[in-house]
Short mmCIF file of C-alpha atoms in Angstrom, two decimals:
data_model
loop_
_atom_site.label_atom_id
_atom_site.label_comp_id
_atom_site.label_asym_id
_atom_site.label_seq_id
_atom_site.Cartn_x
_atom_site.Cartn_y
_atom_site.Cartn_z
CA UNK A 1 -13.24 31.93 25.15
CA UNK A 2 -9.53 33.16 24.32
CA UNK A 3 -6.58 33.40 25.69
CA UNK A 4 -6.75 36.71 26.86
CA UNK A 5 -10.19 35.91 28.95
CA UNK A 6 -8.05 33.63 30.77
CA UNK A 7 -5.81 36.48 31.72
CA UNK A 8 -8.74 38.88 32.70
CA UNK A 9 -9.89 36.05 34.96
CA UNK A 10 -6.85 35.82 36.27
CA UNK A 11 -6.83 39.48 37.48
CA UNK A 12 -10.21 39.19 38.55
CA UNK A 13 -8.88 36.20 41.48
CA UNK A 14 -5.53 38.30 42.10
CA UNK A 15 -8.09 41.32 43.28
CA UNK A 16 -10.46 39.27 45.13
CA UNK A 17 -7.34 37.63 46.71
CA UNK A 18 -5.68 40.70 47.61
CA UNK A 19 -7.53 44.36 47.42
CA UNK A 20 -8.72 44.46 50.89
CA UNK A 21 -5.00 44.10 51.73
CA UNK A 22 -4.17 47.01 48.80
CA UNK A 23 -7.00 49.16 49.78
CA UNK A 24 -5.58 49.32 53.48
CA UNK A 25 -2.56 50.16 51.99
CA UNK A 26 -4.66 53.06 50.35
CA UNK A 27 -5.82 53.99 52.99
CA UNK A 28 -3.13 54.18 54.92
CA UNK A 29 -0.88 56.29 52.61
CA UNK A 30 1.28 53.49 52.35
CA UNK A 31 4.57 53.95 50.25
CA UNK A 32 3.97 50.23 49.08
CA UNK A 33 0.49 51.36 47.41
CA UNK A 34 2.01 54.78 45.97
CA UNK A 35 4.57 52.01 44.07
CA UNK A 36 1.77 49.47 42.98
CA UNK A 37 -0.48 52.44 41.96
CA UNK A 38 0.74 52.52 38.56
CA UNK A 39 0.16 49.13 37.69
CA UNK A 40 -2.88 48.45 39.10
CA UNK A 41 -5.06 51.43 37.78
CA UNK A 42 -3.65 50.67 34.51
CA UNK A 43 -4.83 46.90 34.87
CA UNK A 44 -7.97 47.94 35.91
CA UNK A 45 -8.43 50.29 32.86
CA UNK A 46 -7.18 47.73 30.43
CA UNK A 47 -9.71 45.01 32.31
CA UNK A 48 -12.73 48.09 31.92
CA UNK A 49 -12.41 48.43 28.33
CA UNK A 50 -12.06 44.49 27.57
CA UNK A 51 -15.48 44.48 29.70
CA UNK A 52 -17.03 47.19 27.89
CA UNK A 53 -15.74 46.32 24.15
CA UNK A 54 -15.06 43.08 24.38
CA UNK A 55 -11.85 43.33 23.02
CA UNK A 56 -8.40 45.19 22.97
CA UNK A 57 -5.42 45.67 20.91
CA UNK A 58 -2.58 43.10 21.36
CA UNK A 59 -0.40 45.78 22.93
CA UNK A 60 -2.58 46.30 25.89
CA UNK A 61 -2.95 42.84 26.53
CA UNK A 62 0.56 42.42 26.52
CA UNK A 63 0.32 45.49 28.81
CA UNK A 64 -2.10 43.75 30.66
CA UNK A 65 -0.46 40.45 31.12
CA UNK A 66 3.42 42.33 32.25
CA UNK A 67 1.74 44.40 34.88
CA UNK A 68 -0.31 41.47 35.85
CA UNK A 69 2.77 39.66 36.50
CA UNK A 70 4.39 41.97 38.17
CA UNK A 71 1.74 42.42 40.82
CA UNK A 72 1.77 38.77 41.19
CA UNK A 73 5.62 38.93 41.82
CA UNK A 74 6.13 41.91 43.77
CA UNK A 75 2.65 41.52 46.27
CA UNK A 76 3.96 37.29 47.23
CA UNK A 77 6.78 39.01 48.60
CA UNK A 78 4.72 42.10 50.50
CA UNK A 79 2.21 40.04 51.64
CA UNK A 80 4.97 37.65 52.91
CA UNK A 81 6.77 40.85 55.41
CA UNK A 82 3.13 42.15 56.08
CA UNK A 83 1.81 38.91 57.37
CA UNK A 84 4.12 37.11 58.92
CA UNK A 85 6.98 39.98 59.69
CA UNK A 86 4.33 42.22 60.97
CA UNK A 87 1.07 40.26 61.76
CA UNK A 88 -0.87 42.25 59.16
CA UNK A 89 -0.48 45.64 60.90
CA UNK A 90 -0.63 47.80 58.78
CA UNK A 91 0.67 50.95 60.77
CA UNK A 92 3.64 48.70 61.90
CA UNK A 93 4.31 47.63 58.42
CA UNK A 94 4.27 50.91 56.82
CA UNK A 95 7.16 52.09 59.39
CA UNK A 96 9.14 49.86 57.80
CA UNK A 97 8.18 50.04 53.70
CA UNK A 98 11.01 51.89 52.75
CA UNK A 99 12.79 48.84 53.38
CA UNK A 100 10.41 46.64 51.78
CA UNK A 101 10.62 48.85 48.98
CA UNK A 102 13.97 48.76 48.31
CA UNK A 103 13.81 45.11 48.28
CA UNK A 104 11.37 45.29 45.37
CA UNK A 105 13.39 47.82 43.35
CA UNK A 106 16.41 44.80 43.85
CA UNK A 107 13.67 42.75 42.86
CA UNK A 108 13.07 44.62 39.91
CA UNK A 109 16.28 45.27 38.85
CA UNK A 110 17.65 41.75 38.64
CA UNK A 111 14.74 41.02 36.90
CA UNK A 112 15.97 43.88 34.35
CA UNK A 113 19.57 42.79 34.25
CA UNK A 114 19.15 38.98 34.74
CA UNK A 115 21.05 38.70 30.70
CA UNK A 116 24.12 40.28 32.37
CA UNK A 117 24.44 38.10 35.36
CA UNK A 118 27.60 36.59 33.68
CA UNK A 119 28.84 39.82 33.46
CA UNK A 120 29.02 41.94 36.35
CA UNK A 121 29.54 41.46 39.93
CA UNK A 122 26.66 41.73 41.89
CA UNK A 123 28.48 40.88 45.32
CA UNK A 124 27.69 44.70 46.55
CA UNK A 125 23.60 44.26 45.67
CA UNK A 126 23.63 40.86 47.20
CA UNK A 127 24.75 42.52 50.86
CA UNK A 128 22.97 45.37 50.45
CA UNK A 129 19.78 43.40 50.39
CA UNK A 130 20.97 40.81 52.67
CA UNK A 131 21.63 44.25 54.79
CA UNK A 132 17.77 45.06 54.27
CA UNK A 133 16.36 41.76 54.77
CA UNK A 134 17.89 41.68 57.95
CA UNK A 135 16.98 45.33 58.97
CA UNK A 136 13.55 44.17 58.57
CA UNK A 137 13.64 41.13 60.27
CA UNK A 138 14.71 42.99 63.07
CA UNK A 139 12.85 46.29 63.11
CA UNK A 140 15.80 48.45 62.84
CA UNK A 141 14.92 51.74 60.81
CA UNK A 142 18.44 52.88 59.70
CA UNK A 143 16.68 53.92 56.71
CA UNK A 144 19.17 56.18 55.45
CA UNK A 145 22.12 54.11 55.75
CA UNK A 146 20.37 51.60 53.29
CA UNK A 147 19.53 53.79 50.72
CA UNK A 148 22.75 54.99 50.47
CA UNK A 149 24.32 51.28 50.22
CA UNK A 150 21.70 50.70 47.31
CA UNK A 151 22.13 53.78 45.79
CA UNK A 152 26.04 53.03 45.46
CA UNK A 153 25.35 49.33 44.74
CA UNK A 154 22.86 50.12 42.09
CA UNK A 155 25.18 53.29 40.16
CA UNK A 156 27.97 50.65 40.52
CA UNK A 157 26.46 47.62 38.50
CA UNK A 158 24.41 50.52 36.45
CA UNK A 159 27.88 52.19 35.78
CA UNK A 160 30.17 49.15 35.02
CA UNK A 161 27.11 48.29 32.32
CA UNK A 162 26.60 51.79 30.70
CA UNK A 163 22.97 51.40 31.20
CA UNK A 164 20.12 54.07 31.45
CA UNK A 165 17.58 51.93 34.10
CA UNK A 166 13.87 52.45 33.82
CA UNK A 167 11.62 50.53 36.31
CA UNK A 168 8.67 48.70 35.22
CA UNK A 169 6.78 51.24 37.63
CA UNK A 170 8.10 54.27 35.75
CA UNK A 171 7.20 52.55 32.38
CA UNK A 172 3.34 52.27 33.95
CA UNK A 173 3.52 55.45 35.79
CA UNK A 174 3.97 56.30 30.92
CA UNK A 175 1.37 54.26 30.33
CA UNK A 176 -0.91 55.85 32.83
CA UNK A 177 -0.17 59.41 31.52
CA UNK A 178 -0.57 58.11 27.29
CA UNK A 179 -3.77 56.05 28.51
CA UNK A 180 -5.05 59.51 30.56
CA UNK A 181 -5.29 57.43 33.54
CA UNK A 182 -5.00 59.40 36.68
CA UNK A 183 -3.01 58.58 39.62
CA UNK A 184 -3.69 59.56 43.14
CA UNK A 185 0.21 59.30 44.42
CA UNK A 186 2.79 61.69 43.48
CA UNK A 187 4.66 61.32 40.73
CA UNK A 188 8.31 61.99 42.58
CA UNK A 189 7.23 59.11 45.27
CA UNK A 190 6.49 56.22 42.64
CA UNK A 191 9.46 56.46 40.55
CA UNK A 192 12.60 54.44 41.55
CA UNK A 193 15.30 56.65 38.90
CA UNK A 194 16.86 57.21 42.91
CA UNK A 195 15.85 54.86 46.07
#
């Protein structure tokens, strides 16, 4: 058994662990499941053809192992607002997942930037998702008002380092299209270029 086997198992517990959660996202039209879309059909591709051939090249495993870690990463922290914010109800929950999903892009992009912490200020972000935590945590819905704040706190830092940002979900939302993968969300929903 190899390395990668371990990996494919791996994926194998994350989906018995969590896809009757994902698949009510599904089917609910959630805006949580348009984001994880990417990743996850391109996981389950990858974990196809390593059941079918046996093997795959070293760039889809490393493929395979990114997404997989992102998944991990970003469902802890959904399953933590849809089960104990929101008692696993889904229609409840899925009021509120523009919030949640802005908390993932932050997630996501101090993941991205984490080399430049030294660097820049991120005193604006912090509020902002302080700000969105707390929106959550008490059902408030001003939507709008957040976006904006992250918008401005994300063109600041993005600004001040003269950097294009891509999301991890745009980059699988690529792999998807070069891997002919098909995706049920639209396109304009899953990627985070603006909140």
């Amino acid at each position: 058994m190899n390395q990668f086997d371990f990996v494919l198992k791996d994926f194998v517990n994350w989906k018995m662990d969590n896809v009757e959660v994902l698949e009510k996202f599904k089917h609910h039209g959630s805006l949580i499941y348009d984001r994880l879309e990417p990743v996850y059909a391109v996981l389950n591709h990858i974990y196809d053809e390593a059941c079918e051939q046996s093997e795959v090249s070293e760039e889809l495993q490393t493929i395979f192992q990114v997404g997989l870690n992102y998944l991990h990463t970003q469902f802890e922290v959904i399953r933590i607002y849809y089960e104990k914010l929101f008692n696993s109800d889904c229609g409840q929950f899925e009021t509120y997942t523009p919030l949640v999903g802005y908390l993932l892009f932050i997630s996501d992009l101090r993941a991205d930037l984490e080399d430049f912490e030294d660097n820049i200020d991120f005193s604006e972000l912090n509020e902002v998702e302080t700000l969105i935590e707390n929106m959550i945590a008490e059902h408030r819905d001003e939507f709008e008002y957040a976006a904006n704040r992250l918008n401005k706190a994300t063109y600041d830092i993005v600004h001040e380092l003269d950097f294009h940002y891509v999301s991890i979900v745009d980059i699988f939302v690529e792999i998807a299209e070069n891997l002919k993968i098909p995706l049920s969300t639209d396109e304009a929903m899953v990627i985070g270029r603006d909140v």
